Structure formats: C-alpha cells, structure tokens
CSV table of C-alpha atoms in Angstrom, one decimal:
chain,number,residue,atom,x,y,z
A,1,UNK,CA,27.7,13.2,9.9
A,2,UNK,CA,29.7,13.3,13.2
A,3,UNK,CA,30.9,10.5,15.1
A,4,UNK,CA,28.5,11.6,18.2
A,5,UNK,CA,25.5,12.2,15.9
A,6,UNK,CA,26.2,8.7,14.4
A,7,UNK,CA,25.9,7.1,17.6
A,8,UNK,CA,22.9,8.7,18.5
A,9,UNK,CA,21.3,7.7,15.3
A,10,UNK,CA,22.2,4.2,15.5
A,11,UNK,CA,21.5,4.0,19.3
A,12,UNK,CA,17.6,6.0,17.9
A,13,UNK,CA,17.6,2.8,15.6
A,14,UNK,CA,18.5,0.1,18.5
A,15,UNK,CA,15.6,1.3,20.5
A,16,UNK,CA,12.7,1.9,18.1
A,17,UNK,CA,13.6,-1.7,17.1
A,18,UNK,CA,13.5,-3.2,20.6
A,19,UNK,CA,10.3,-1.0,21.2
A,20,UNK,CA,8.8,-2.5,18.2
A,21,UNK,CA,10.1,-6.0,19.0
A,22,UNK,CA,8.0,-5.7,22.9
A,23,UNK,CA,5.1,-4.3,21.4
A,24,UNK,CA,4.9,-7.5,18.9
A,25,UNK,CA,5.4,-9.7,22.3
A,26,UNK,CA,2.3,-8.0,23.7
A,27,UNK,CA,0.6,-8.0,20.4
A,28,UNK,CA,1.3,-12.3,20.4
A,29,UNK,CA,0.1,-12.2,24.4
A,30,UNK,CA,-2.5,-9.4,24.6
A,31,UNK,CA,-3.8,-8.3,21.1
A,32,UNK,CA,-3.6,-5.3,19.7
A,33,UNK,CA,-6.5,-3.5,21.8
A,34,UNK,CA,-4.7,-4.2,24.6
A,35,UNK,CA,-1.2,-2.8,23.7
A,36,UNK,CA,0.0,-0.5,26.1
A,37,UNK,CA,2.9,2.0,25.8
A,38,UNK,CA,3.3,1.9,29.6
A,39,UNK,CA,3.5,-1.8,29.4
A,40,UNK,CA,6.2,-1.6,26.8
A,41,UNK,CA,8.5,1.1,28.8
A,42,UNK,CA,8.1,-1.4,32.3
A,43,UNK,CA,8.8,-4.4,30.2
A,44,UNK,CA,12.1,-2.3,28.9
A,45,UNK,CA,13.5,-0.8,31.8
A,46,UNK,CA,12.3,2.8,30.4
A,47,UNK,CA,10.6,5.7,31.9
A,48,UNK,CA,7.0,6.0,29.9
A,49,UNK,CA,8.3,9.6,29.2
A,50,UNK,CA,11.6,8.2,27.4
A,51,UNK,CA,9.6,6.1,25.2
A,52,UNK,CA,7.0,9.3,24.2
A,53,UNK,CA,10.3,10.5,22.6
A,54,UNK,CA,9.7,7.8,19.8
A,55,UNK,CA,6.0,7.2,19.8
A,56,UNK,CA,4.0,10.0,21.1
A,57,UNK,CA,1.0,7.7,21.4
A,58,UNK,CA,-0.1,4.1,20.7
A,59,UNK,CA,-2.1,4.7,17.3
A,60,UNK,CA,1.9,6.3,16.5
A,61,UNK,CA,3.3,2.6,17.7
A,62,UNK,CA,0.7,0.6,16.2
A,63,UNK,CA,1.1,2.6,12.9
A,64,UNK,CA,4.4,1.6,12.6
A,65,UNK,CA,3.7,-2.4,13.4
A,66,UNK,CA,1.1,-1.9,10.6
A,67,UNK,CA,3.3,-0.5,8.0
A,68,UNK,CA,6.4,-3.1,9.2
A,69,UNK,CA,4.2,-6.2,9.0
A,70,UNK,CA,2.2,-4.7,5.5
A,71,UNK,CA,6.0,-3.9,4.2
A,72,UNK,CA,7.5,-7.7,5.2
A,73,UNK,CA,4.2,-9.1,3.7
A,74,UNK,CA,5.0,-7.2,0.1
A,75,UNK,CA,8.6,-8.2,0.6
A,76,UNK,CA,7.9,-11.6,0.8
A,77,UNK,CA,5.4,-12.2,-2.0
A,78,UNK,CA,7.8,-10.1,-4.3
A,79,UNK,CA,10.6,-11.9,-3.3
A,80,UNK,CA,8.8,-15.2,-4.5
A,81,UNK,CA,7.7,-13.3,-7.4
A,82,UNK,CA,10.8,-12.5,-8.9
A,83,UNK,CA,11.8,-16.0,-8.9
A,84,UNK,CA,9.0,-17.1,-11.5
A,85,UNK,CA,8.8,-13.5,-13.5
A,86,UNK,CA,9.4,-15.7,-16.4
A,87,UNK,CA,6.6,-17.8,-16.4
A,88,UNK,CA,3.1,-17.7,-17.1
A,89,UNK,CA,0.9,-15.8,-15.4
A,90,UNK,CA,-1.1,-18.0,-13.7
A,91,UNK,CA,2.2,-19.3,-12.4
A,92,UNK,CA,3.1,-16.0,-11.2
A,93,UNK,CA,-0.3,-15.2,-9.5
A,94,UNK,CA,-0.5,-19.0,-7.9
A,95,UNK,CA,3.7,-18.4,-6.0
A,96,UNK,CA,2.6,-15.1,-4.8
A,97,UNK,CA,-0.6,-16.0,-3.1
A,98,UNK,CA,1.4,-19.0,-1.6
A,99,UNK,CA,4.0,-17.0,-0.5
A,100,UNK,CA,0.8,-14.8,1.2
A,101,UNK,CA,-0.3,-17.7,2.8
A,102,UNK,CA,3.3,-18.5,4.2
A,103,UNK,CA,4.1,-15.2,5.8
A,104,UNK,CA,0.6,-15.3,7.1
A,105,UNK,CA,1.1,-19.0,8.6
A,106,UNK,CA,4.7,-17.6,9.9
A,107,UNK,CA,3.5,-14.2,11.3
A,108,UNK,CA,-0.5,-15.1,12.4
A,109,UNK,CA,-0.5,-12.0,15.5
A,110,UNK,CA,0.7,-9.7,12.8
A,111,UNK,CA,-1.5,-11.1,10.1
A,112,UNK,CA,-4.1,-10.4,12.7
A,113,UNK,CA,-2.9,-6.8,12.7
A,114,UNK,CA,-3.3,-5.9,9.2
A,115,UNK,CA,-6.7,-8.5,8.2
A,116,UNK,CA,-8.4,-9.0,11.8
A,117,UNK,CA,-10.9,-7.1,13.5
A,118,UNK,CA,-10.0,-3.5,13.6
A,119,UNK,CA,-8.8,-1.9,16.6
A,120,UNK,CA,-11.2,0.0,18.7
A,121,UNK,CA,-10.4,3.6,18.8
A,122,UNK,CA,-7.5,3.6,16.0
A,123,UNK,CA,-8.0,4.4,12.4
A,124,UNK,CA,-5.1,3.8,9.8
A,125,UNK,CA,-4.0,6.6,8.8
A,126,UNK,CA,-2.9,7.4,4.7
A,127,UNK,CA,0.9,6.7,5.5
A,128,UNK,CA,0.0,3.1,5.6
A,129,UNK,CA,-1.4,2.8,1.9
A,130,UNK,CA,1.6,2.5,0.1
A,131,UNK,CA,2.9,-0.7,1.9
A,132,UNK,CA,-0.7,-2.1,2.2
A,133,UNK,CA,-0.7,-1.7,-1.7
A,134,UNK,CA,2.3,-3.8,-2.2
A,135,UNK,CA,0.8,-7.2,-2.4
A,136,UNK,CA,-2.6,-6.1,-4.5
A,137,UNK,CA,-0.3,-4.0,-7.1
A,138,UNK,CA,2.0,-7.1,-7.8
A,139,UNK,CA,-1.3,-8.9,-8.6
A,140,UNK,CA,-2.8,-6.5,-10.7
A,141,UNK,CA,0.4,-6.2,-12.6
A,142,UNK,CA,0.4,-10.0,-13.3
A,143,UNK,CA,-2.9,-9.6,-14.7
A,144,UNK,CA,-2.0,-6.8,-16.8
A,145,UNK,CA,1.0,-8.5,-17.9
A,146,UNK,CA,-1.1,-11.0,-19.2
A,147,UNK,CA,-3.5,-8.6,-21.1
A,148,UNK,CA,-0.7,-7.1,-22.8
A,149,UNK,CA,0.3,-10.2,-24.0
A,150,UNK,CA,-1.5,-13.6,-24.0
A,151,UNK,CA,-4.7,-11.9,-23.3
A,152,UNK,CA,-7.5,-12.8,-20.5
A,153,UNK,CA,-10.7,-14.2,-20.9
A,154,UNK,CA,-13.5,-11.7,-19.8
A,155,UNK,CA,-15.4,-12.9,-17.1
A,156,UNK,CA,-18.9,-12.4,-17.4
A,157,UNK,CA,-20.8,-9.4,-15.4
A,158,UNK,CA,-24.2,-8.8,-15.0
A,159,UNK,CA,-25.6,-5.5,-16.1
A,160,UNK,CA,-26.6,-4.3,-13.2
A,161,UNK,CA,-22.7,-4.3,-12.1
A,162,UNK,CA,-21.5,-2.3,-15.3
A,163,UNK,CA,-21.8,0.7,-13.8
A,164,UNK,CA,-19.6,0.0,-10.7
A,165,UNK,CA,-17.0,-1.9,-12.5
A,166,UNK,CA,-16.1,1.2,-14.7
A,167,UNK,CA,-16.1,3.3,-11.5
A,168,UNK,CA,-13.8,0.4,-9.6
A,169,UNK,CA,-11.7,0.1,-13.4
A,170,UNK,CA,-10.9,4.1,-13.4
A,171,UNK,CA,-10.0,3.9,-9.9
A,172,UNK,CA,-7.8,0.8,-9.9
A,173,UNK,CA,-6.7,-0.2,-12.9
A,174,UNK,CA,-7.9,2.0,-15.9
A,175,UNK,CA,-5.7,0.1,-18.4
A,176,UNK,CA,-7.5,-3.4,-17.8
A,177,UNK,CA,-11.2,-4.3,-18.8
A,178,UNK,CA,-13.9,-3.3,-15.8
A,179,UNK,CA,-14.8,-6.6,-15.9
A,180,UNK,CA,-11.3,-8.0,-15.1
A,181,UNK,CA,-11.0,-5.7,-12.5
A,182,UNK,CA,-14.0,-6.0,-10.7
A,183,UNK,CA,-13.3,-10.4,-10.7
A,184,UNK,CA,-9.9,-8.7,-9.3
A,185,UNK,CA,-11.7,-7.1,-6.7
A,186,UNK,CA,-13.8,-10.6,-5.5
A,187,UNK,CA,-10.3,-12.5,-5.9
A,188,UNK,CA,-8.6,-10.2,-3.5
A,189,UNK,CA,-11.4,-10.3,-0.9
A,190,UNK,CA,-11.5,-14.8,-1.3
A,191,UNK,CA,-7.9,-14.7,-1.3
A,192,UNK,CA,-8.1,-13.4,2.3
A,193,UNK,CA,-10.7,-14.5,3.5
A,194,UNK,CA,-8.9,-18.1,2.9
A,195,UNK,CA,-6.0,-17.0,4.5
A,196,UNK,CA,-8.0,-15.9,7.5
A,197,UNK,CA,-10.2,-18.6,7.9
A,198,UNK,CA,-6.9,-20.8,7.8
A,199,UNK,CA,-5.1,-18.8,10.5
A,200,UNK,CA,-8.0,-18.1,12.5
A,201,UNK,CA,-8.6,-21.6,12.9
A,202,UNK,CA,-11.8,-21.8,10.9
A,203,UNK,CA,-10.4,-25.0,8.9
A,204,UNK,CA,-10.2,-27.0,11.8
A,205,UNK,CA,-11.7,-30.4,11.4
A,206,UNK,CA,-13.1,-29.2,7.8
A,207,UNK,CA,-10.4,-28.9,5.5
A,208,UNK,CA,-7.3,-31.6,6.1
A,209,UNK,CA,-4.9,-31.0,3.1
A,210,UNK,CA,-5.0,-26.9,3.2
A,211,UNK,CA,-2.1,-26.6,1.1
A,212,UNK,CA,-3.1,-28.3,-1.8
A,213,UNK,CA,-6.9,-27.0,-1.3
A,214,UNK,CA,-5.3,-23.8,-1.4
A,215,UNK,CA,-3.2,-24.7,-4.2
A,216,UNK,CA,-6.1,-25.3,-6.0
A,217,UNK,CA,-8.3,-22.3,-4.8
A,218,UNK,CA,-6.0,-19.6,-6.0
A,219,UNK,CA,-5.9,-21.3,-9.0
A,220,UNK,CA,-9.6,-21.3,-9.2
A,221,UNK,CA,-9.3,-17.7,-8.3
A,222,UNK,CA,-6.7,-16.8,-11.1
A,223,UNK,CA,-8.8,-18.4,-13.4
A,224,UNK,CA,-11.7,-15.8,-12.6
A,225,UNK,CA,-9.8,-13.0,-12.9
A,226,UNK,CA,-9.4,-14.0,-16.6
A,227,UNK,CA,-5.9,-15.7,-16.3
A,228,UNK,CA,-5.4,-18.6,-18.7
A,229,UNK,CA,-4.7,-22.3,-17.8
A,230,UNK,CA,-1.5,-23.4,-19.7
A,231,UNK,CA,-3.9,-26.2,-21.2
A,232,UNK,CA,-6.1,-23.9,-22.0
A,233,UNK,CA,-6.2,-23.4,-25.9
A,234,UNK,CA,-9.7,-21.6,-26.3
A,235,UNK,CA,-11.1,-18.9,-24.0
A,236,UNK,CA,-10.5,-20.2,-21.1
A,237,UNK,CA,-14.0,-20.7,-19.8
A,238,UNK,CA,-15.9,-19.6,-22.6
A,239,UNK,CA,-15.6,-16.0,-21.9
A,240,UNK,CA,-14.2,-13.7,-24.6
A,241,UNK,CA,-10.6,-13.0,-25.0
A,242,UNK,CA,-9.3,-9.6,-24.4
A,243,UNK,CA,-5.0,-8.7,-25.1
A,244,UNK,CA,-3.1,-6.9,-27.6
C-alpha cells in the first residue's frame, strides 16, 4: 500500500469513528428514532454530502452502532469467559450473564439499541446476526460442554411442546436434547428481560440488592437449562440425566 493511500485509509478510519462516536451522543440525548445524519454532519463541521460518502443512509449508520455495540457485548462476556473456562459449568454460565449485565449497566443507550423497542422504519438487516449470536453461542456451548461431559438433567416438557422443541433443537442446537434447548430458549428470553427491567428502571423501589438477586436468578436460570449445582449429587432436580 502507498504512503498516500495509507493516509487516506487511516484518515477513512478517524472519521467513521468520530461519526459513530456523535451518533452514540445523539443516541444517549435523542434515542435512536430520532438520530439524524444531518444532525451528525452540523454537530461535525461536515457537509451532509461528505458524510453520505460513509453512510449512505441512517438504517446504513444505525447498522453499524448495532453490530459495534452487539460485537463489544460478545467481547465482553467472552472475555470473562475465558477466565473461568476451567470451571464448572454453572460457573461459566453464572460470569458470563454477569459480565451481560455489566456491559449493559455500563452501556444502557446502546443496550437500548440492540434489546429496546425497535426502531420505527428500520429493519436489521442479516449482516448483524453473526455478532448478535456471539453472546447466545457462548451459552449454548457451555451447555453443550456440560452434556458432553458431566451431563444435564432433562428438564421436563409437556407434550404438547415436543413438537416445537425438535423443530427449535434442529434449528439451534441439534447436538443437545430438544428439551434442553427449548429451557435454553426461556433462559435467554428471562436473562434479558432481567437485564432490561434493571436498566430500564423497572427495579426501582422493588428489588434493593440487584446484584446478588441477579446472582441468584441466573443461577436459577442455569439450573433450568439442565446445568448441575456443584452440590448437586443426584439429578439435579429430579429430572433425568442426559451426557456421554
């Protein structure tokens, strides 16, 4: 690469960064229905035109913001991860839901981004799956971990689910039990939803201690999905035991 097209790479970079760097100022301010491209050339000093060169509208800007804040999310929780990939697995699933919570506590307008209300007028687009996978495919791996070795404890399913818990298995996870994978399912959407109700403010003057309520409620939720309790020595709930 040449010197000149170096520069204009790195000066590319240095402005895509500061655009997305405004646009998370509005998004903090305004919300993201009311981000504005215009707004974020005046608040830069650039033409609107100039800044069409890098997004050519705002579902291209808020694309990115999605994919960044999905992205820093899954780097976060598999950061924590990697420090406990020796212990047990309900270890392992516990530090990565805390380390969701954190970022979410630390980044609540871009948490708001990827789990609020959608954004009228703007569907995601496919591009975004792979990082909005990152966090759900660490879990599932966790749990299959612990199939392959220890085992899980099959939750229980009634038969009027059976059906759509093969379908969600073949589509998800076609190595794991369906009923593991559809408790999976329900633990990902109550892992969220208290995460939201924590940043959204739905807490207030209800729950006090949220950290070690949530502590406890991941565990509960690990323990649903089938993972063991270390003091656990029979089934784990008096489900039956699935592993190698």
């Amino acid at each position: 690469m040449s010197t000149a097209r170096g520069a204009r790479a790195r000066a590319r970079t240095e402005v895509t960064a500061a655009i997305k760097d405004e646009a998370r100022r509005q998004l903090a301010k305004e919300g993201a229905a009311k981000l504005s491209l215009r707004a974020v050339a005046r608040e830069l000093g650039m033409v609107s035109s100039a800044l069409y060169r890098y997004f050519p509208s705002r579902d291209d800007l808020l694309t990115a913001l999605i994919i960044d804040a999905y992205d820093s999310l899954g780097q976060t929780a598999e950061a924590a991860h990697e420090k406990v990939a020796d212990a047990g697995p309900i270890r392992r699933w516990a530090v990565v839901c805390e380390a969701v919570r954190g970022w979410a506590l630390a980044h609540p307008h871009e948490y708001a981004l990827i789990y609020g209300s959608p954004v009228p007028g703007y569907a995601a687009p496919d591009s975004t799956v792979p990082a909005a996978s990152r966090v759900a495919l660490l879990l599932i791996e966790i749990v299959r971990d612990a199939h392959r070795g220890v085992g899980v404890a099959l939750p229980r399913l009634p038969a009027e689910l059976k059906p759509e818990a093969r379908r969600l298995g073949q589509d998800l996870a076609p190595d794991l039990p369906p009923e593991v994978v559809m408790a999976f399912a329900a633990a990902w959407a109550q892992l969220f939803g208290l995460i939201g109700f924590e940043v959204f403010g739905q807490f207030n003057r209800v729950v006090e201690d949220r950290e070690a309520f949530f502590r406890h409620a991941v565990a509960q939720l690990g323990h649903g999905v089938g993972l063991v309790f270390p003091q656990d020595t029979g089934t784990g709930g008096g489900g039956s035991r699935s592993g190698s």
